[in-house]
Amino acid sequence: MTPDKFTILTVEDEPPMLKAIDFKLTKEGFKVLKATDGEKGLKLALLKHPDLILLDILLPKIDGLTMLKKLRQDEWGKKVPVILLTNLVMDDRVTRRIVEDHPAYYLAKSEWRLDDVIAKIKLTLKI
Amino acid sequence: MPFNLIFSIINFSGLALCLVFFALFLKLYLDPKIPKGTALYYFLTGVMLFALAFALALLQPSYANNGYDPAYHLLIVIGLIFVIVSSRHQINLLGMFQRASQQLKEQTAALTRQTAQDSTILDSVGECLFAINEQGKIIRFNGQAEKLLGWKTAEVLGKDLVDIVPGYYDENGRMVPKNKRPPFIALRTGKIVRINWFTSRYSLMRKDGTRFPVSGSVTPIILNGRIVGAIGIMRDATEEKDLDKIKTEFVSLASHQLQTPLTTINWYADMLLAGDAGALNAKQTEFVEELHQGAHRMSQLVRSLLDVSRIEMRSLNINPEPTDIALVCRDLRHEMEPIISGKRLSFKLEQETGLPKLNIDPHMVRTAIQNIMSNAVKYTPEGGKIKLSLKKRPRGINLDISDTGYGIPREQQAKVFTKLFRGENILNKETEGTGLGLYIAKAIIDKSGGKIWFESEENAGTTFHVSLPVTHIKAQKGTTELSRRRGILD
């Protein structure tokens, strides 16, 4: 399968980051949905059922982890692959919650180049 | 004849008695503690002269026959004079005694005053102060203790401290067992036990059942080499606890806020370099690479600073698990490959077979080894050699990293593990270092129960040794972890 068959939802509140991710994913051929807070992200996810969600943790309105929790309560949302992409330093509390809610990956933005993130997305979607 | 015999016996025993008296008083007389000219001195002289006079008299064979010898009469007279002289002094002696007794009274009064003053001083200490005897019963409880704990002194004196003031771990709310309580450790070991809320993290319960975080110390009271009790000072550490929370939140927020713009710079530089916005010419590529490297360095520095702040707040979590240290080293070697081959360094990794797994926090120890390895790579000039060897030891593993690098100047070697240390000889050769790597490495190795040391010669190279025990560390509950370097779920 080619990337153009896949839709990716990006939930990110930093405009320059969102722009960069959007640019890269579009260039790769993915269809991109964008949300700038957790509430919009959840609504969009449940409405459009994207193939993968790229999720930041620190977000306005509801944070990424709460959004993930709510997503996992939905029949469809239980199985959708989620890659957490954040700069938040993890402490115990965060780690426990992340593991409970089964994301596909947890990536620290500062350690990952955009190309590597794309590679992880392709790996998860088995492209 | 029998009459003569009786006289001889009286004579003989009298003489012996006189000589014994003489000797006894002479001994006293010669005692340097009795100064000449005192009443006792004159008195002794008199008594000795008497004893001598009687001895001389008894030695006279004519004594039995009422003989007369003026010599001993003269001695008796002189002796009498000395005794009279001494009695004159004795009047002074009486005076002296009276004065001494007066002095004693005054001293006792002063002592009583002093005791009362000391007691008031102790009671006025602005911190909660208590003392217990060797059985752990409360024998002192000051005003601040009353205020802090809500008990009145009269209610607690003679009671068991452990019953009056229970301690609880903040982490799980469980009661601190009696043998882990600082007053009892102090009584048992005879050593000062300091309680710092940041490390002990426990609270005490007041009379009304509320709790407060505590800092302070308990010191054993040692009298004639025996532990007779302990004295404790406690402080409400609520402020420390609040600060700790603020700091932890700040650290977490700062890491996010500082990293975000740096990541943005990195990502856009990446995109430019990848030609996403059209091909760059050679000069443009070079400039963007500089941008990229600068942002990357800054990002590393932010992470190191956060690690340092966590180490210094002692809020590090240690989560030990069986770890294959060789795997960690190979992984790190792989990660540094671009720089290693870029500088044409030879990097050998040697390991003995059958290395045991170590019960360490893999993430933290990885950070420590990474810091040492990256120093070796950074501070070894092009074409140099680096060797990492892992050896089995009876109780753990030794890890040695040697290089043929610039080395550390001898006069600076004592400061290597201090924060922000950078060797003078590399300041103009390598601008990337932050002076935090080895400080962090040592803090981690120490926390893991290991040791770190090194040998170095300038312009010849450096060898760092790390010894890590197979089992040592208990999980330590801090509030944060070192910043993650990779996705945890990879």
PDB file of C-alpha atoms in Angstrom, chain A:
ATOM      1  CA  MET A   1       0.000   0.000   0.000  1.00  0.00           C
ATOM      2  CA  THR A   2       1.069   3.536  -0.601  1.00  0.00           C
ATOM      3  CA  PRO A   3       0.872   6.425   1.854  1.00  0.00           C
ATOM      4  CA  ASP A   4      -1.953   8.109  -0.073  1.00  0.00           C
ATOM      5  CA  LYS A   5      -4.293   5.403   1.156  1.00  0.00           C
ATOM      6  CA  PHE A   6      -3.685   6.526   4.740  1.00  0.00           C
ATOM      7  CA  THR A   7      -5.006   9.414   6.772  1.00  0.00           C
ATOM      8  CA  ILE A   8      -2.990  10.693   9.690  1.00  0.00           C
ATOM      9  CA  LEU A   9      -4.370  12.922  12.418  1.00  0.00           C
ATOM     10  CA  THR A  10      -1.836  15.271  13.961  1.00  0.00           C
ATOM     11  CA  VAL A  11      -2.732  16.824  17.299  1.00  0.00           C
ATOM     12  CA  GLU A  12      -0.181  19.543  18.043  1.00  0.00           C
ATOM     13  CA  ASP A  13      -0.580  23.014  19.528  1.00  0.00           C
ATOM     14  CA  GLU A  14       2.723  24.498  18.337  1.00  0.00           C
ATOM     15  CA  PRO A  15       1.998  26.058  14.901  1.00  0.00           C
ATOM     16  CA  PRO A  16       5.561  25.735  13.527  1.00  0.00           C
ATOM     17  CA  MET A  17       5.703  22.081  14.518  1.00  0.00           C
ATOM     18  CA  LEU A  18       2.285  21.369  13.116  1.00  0.00           C
ATOM     19  CA  LYS A  19       3.317  23.093   9.891  1.00  0.00           C
ATOM     20  CA  ALA A  20       6.512  21.026   9.635  1.00  0.00           C
ATOM     21  CA  ILE A  21       4.747  17.724  10.313  1.00  0.00           C
ATOM     22  CA  ASP A  22       1.962  18.613   7.872  1.00  0.00           C
ATOM     23  CA  PHE A  23       4.512  19.525   5.210  1.00  0.00           C
ATOM     24  CA  LYS A  24       6.494  16.299   5.610  1.00  0.00           C
ATOM     25  CA  LEU A  25       3.487  13.993   5.757  1.00  0.00           C
ATOM     26  CA  THR A  26       1.839  15.652   2.760  1.00  0.00           C
ATOM     27  CA  LYS A  27       5.110  15.432   0.859  1.00  0.00           C
ATOM     28  CA  GLU A  28       5.220  11.714   1.638  1.00  0.00           C
ATOM     29  CA  GLY A  29       1.733  11.438   0.197  1.00  0.00           C
ATOM     30  CA  PHE A  30      -0.308  10.947   3.379  1.00  0.00           C
ATOM     31  CA  LYS A  31      -3.659  12.599   3.875  1.00  0.00           C
ATOM     32  CA  VAL A  32      -3.324  14.882   6.899  1.00  0.00           C
ATOM     33  CA  LEU A  33      -5.901  15.987   9.459  1.00  0.00           C
ATOM     34  CA  LYS A  34      -4.905  18.672  11.938  1.00  0.00           C
ATOM     35  CA  ALA A  35      -6.077  19.605  15.417  1.00  0.00           C
ATOM     36  CA  THR A  36      -4.572  22.130  17.806  1.00  0.00           C
ATOM     37  CA  ASP A  37      -6.045  20.930  21.087  1.00  0.00           C
ATOM     38  CA  GLY A  38      -7.123  17.652  22.694  1.00  0.00           C
ATOM     39  CA  GLU A  39     -10.829  18.356  22.454  1.00  0.00           C
ATOM     40  CA  LYS A  40     -10.766  19.052  18.712  1.00  0.00           C
ATOM     41  CA  GLY A  41      -8.393  16.132  18.247  1.00  0.00           C
ATOM     42  CA  LEU A  42     -10.757  13.682  19.934  1.00  0.00           C
ATOM     43  CA  LYS A  43     -13.761  14.972  18.017  1.00  0.00           C
ATOM     44  CA  LEU A  44     -11.924  14.737  14.703  1.00  0.00           C
ATOM     45  CA  ALA A  45     -10.584  11.270  15.484  1.00  0.00           C
ATOM     46  CA  LEU A  46     -13.992   9.849  16.347  1.00  0.00           C
ATOM     47  CA  LEU A  47     -15.566  11.531  13.315  1.00  0.00           C
ATOM     48  CA  LYS A  48     -12.985  10.723  10.634  1.00  0.00           C
ATOM     49  CA  HIS A  49     -11.401   7.525  11.981  1.00  0.00           C
ATOM     50  CA  PRO A  50      -7.821   8.236  10.790  1.00  0.00           C
ATOM     51  CA  ASP A  51      -5.394   5.335  10.312  1.00  0.00           C
ATOM     52  CA  LEU A  52      -2.897   6.731  12.803  1.00  0.00           C
ATOM     53  CA  ILE A  53      -2.761   9.543  15.342  1.00  0.00           C
ATOM     54  CA  LEU A  54       0.339  11.603  16.071  1.00  0.00           C
ATOM     55  CA  LEU A  55      -0.319  13.008  19.523  1.00  0.00           C
ATOM     56  CA  ASP A  56       1.385  15.646  21.634  1.00  0.00           C
ATOM     57  CA  ILE A  57       0.984  15.411  25.418  1.00  0.00           C
ATOM     58  CA  LEU A  58       0.874  19.005  26.623  1.00  0.00           C
ATOM     59  CA  LEU A  59      -2.189  20.400  24.872  1.00  0.00           C
ATOM     60  CA  PRO A  60      -4.810  23.030  25.643  1.00  0.00           C
ATOM     61  CA  LYS A  61      -8.305  22.073  26.838  1.00  0.00           C
ATOM     62  CA  ILE A  62      -7.679  18.362  27.339  1.00  0.00           C
ATOM     63  CA  ASP A  63      -4.123  16.995  27.359  1.00  0.00           C
ATOM     64  CA  GLY A  64      -2.887  14.240  25.110  1.00  0.00           C
ATOM     65  CA  LEU A  65      -2.998  11.510  27.738  1.00  0.00           C
ATOM     66  CA  THR A  66      -6.589  12.283  28.690  1.00  0.00           C
ATOM     67  CA  MET A  67      -7.487  12.321  25.026  1.00  0.00           C
ATOM     68  CA  LEU A  68      -5.809   8.931  24.589  1.00  0.00           C
ATOM     69  CA  LYS A  69      -7.746   7.545  27.556  1.00  0.00           C
ATOM     70  CA  LYS A  70     -11.048   8.733  26.131  1.00  0.00           C
ATOM     71  CA  LEU A  71     -10.109   7.423  22.705  1.00  0.00           C
ATOM     72  CA  ARG A  72      -9.423   3.976  24.144  1.00  0.00           C
ATOM     73  CA  GLN A  73     -12.963   3.879  25.560  1.00  0.00           C
ATOM     74  CA  ASP A  74     -14.373   4.003  22.025  1.00  0.00           C
ATOM     75  CA  GLU A  75     -14.884   0.775  20.076  1.00  0.00           C
ATOM     76  CA  TRP A  76     -12.937   2.029  17.061  1.00  0.00           C
ATOM     77  CA  GLY A  77     -10.524   4.100  19.187  1.00  0.00           C
ATOM     78  CA  LYS A  78      -9.387   1.007  21.083  1.00  0.00           C
ATOM     79  CA  LYS A  79      -7.328  -0.193  18.143  1.00  0.00           C
ATOM     80  CA  VAL A  80      -6.128   2.904  16.325  1.00  0.00           C
ATOM     81  CA  PRO A  81      -2.323   3.210  16.487  1.00  0.00           C
ATOM     82  CA  VAL A  82      -1.171   6.287  18.387  1.00  0.00           C
ATOM     83  CA  ILE A  83       2.349   7.687  18.395  1.00  0.00           C
ATOM     84  CA  LEU A  84       3.003  10.045  21.288  1.00  0.00           C
ATOM     85  CA  LEU A  85       5.342  12.767  20.160  1.00  0.00           C
ATOM     86  CA  THR A  86       6.352  15.115  22.921  1.00  0.00           C
ATOM     87  CA  ASN A  87       9.120  16.907  24.736  1.00  0.00           C
ATOM     88  CA  LEU A  88       7.528  16.337  28.099  1.00  0.00           C
ATOM     89  CA  VAL A  89       9.956  14.811  30.532  1.00  0.00           C
ATOM     90  CA  MET A  90       8.471  11.667  31.777  1.00  0.00           C
ATOM     91  CA  ASP A  91       7.960  11.032  35.393  1.00  0.00           C
ATOM     92  CA  ASP A  92       6.409   7.970  36.987  1.00  0.00           C
ATOM     93  CA  ARG A  93       2.887   9.246  36.771  1.00  0.00           C
ATOM     94  CA  VAL A  94       3.090   9.919  33.048  1.00  0.00           C
ATOM     95  CA  THR A  95       4.873   6.656  32.301  1.00  0.00           C
ATOM     96  CA  ARG A  96       2.260   4.573  34.094  1.00  0.00           C
ATOM     97  CA  ARG A  97      -0.567   6.238  32.275  1.00  0.00           C
ATOM     98  CA  ILE A  98       1.118   5.858  28.917  1.00  0.00           C
ATOM     99  CA  VAL A  99       1.689   2.146  29.370  1.00  0.00           C
ATOM    100  CA  GLU A 100      -1.903   1.640  30.495  1.00  0.00           C
ATOM    101  CA  ASP A 101      -3.249   3.252  27.350  1.00  0.00           C
ATOM    102  CA  HIS A 102      -1.113   1.323  24.838  1.00  0.00           C
ATOM    103  CA  PRO A 103       0.320   3.810  22.390  1.00  0.00           C
ATOM    104  CA  ALA A 104       2.367   2.390  19.548  1.00  0.00           C
ATOM    105  CA  TYR A 105       5.400   4.507  20.376  1.00  0.00           C
ATOM    106  CA  TYR A 106       6.529   7.219  22.683  1.00  0.00           C
ATOM    107  CA  LEU A 107       8.981   9.538  20.954  1.00  0.00           C
ATOM    108  CA  ALA A 108      10.874  12.472  22.399  1.00  0.00           C
ATOM    109  CA  LYS A 109      10.708  15.220  19.775  1.00  0.00           C
ATOM    110  CA  SER A 110      14.153  16.580  20.493  1.00  0.00           C
ATOM    111  CA  GLU A 111      15.704  13.151  19.862  1.00  0.00           C
ATOM    112  CA  TRP A 112      13.879  12.336  16.689  1.00  0.00           C
ATOM    113  CA  ARG A 113      14.369  13.860  13.315  1.00  0.00           C
ATOM    114  CA  LEU A 114      11.219  14.257  11.268  1.00  0.00           C
ATOM    115  CA  ASP A 115      12.460  11.624   8.827  1.00  0.00           C
ATOM    116  CA  ASP A 116      12.762   9.137  11.684  1.00  0.00           C
ATOM    117  CA  VAL A 117       9.239   9.965  12.797  1.00  0.00           C
ATOM    118  CA  ILE A 118       7.996   9.304   9.258  1.00  0.00           C
ATOM    119  CA  ALA A 119       9.892   6.005   9.281  1.00  0.00           C
ATOM    120  CA  LYS A 120       8.170   5.023  12.543  1.00  0.00           C
ATOM    121  CA  ILE A 121       4.797   5.908  11.045  1.00  0.00           C
ATOM    122  CA  LYS A 122       5.478   3.772   7.985  1.00  0.00           C
ATOM    123  CA  LEU A 123       6.641   0.923  10.191  1.00  0.00           C
ATOM    124  CA  THR A 124       3.484   1.089  12.272  1.00  0.00           C
ATOM    125  CA  LEU A 125       1.256   1.171   9.199  1.00  0.00           C
ATOM    126  CA  LYS A 126       3.371  -1.561   7.575  1.00  0.00           C
ATOM    127  CA  ILE A 127       4.030   0.496   4.480  1.00  0.00           C
TER     128      ILE A 127
END
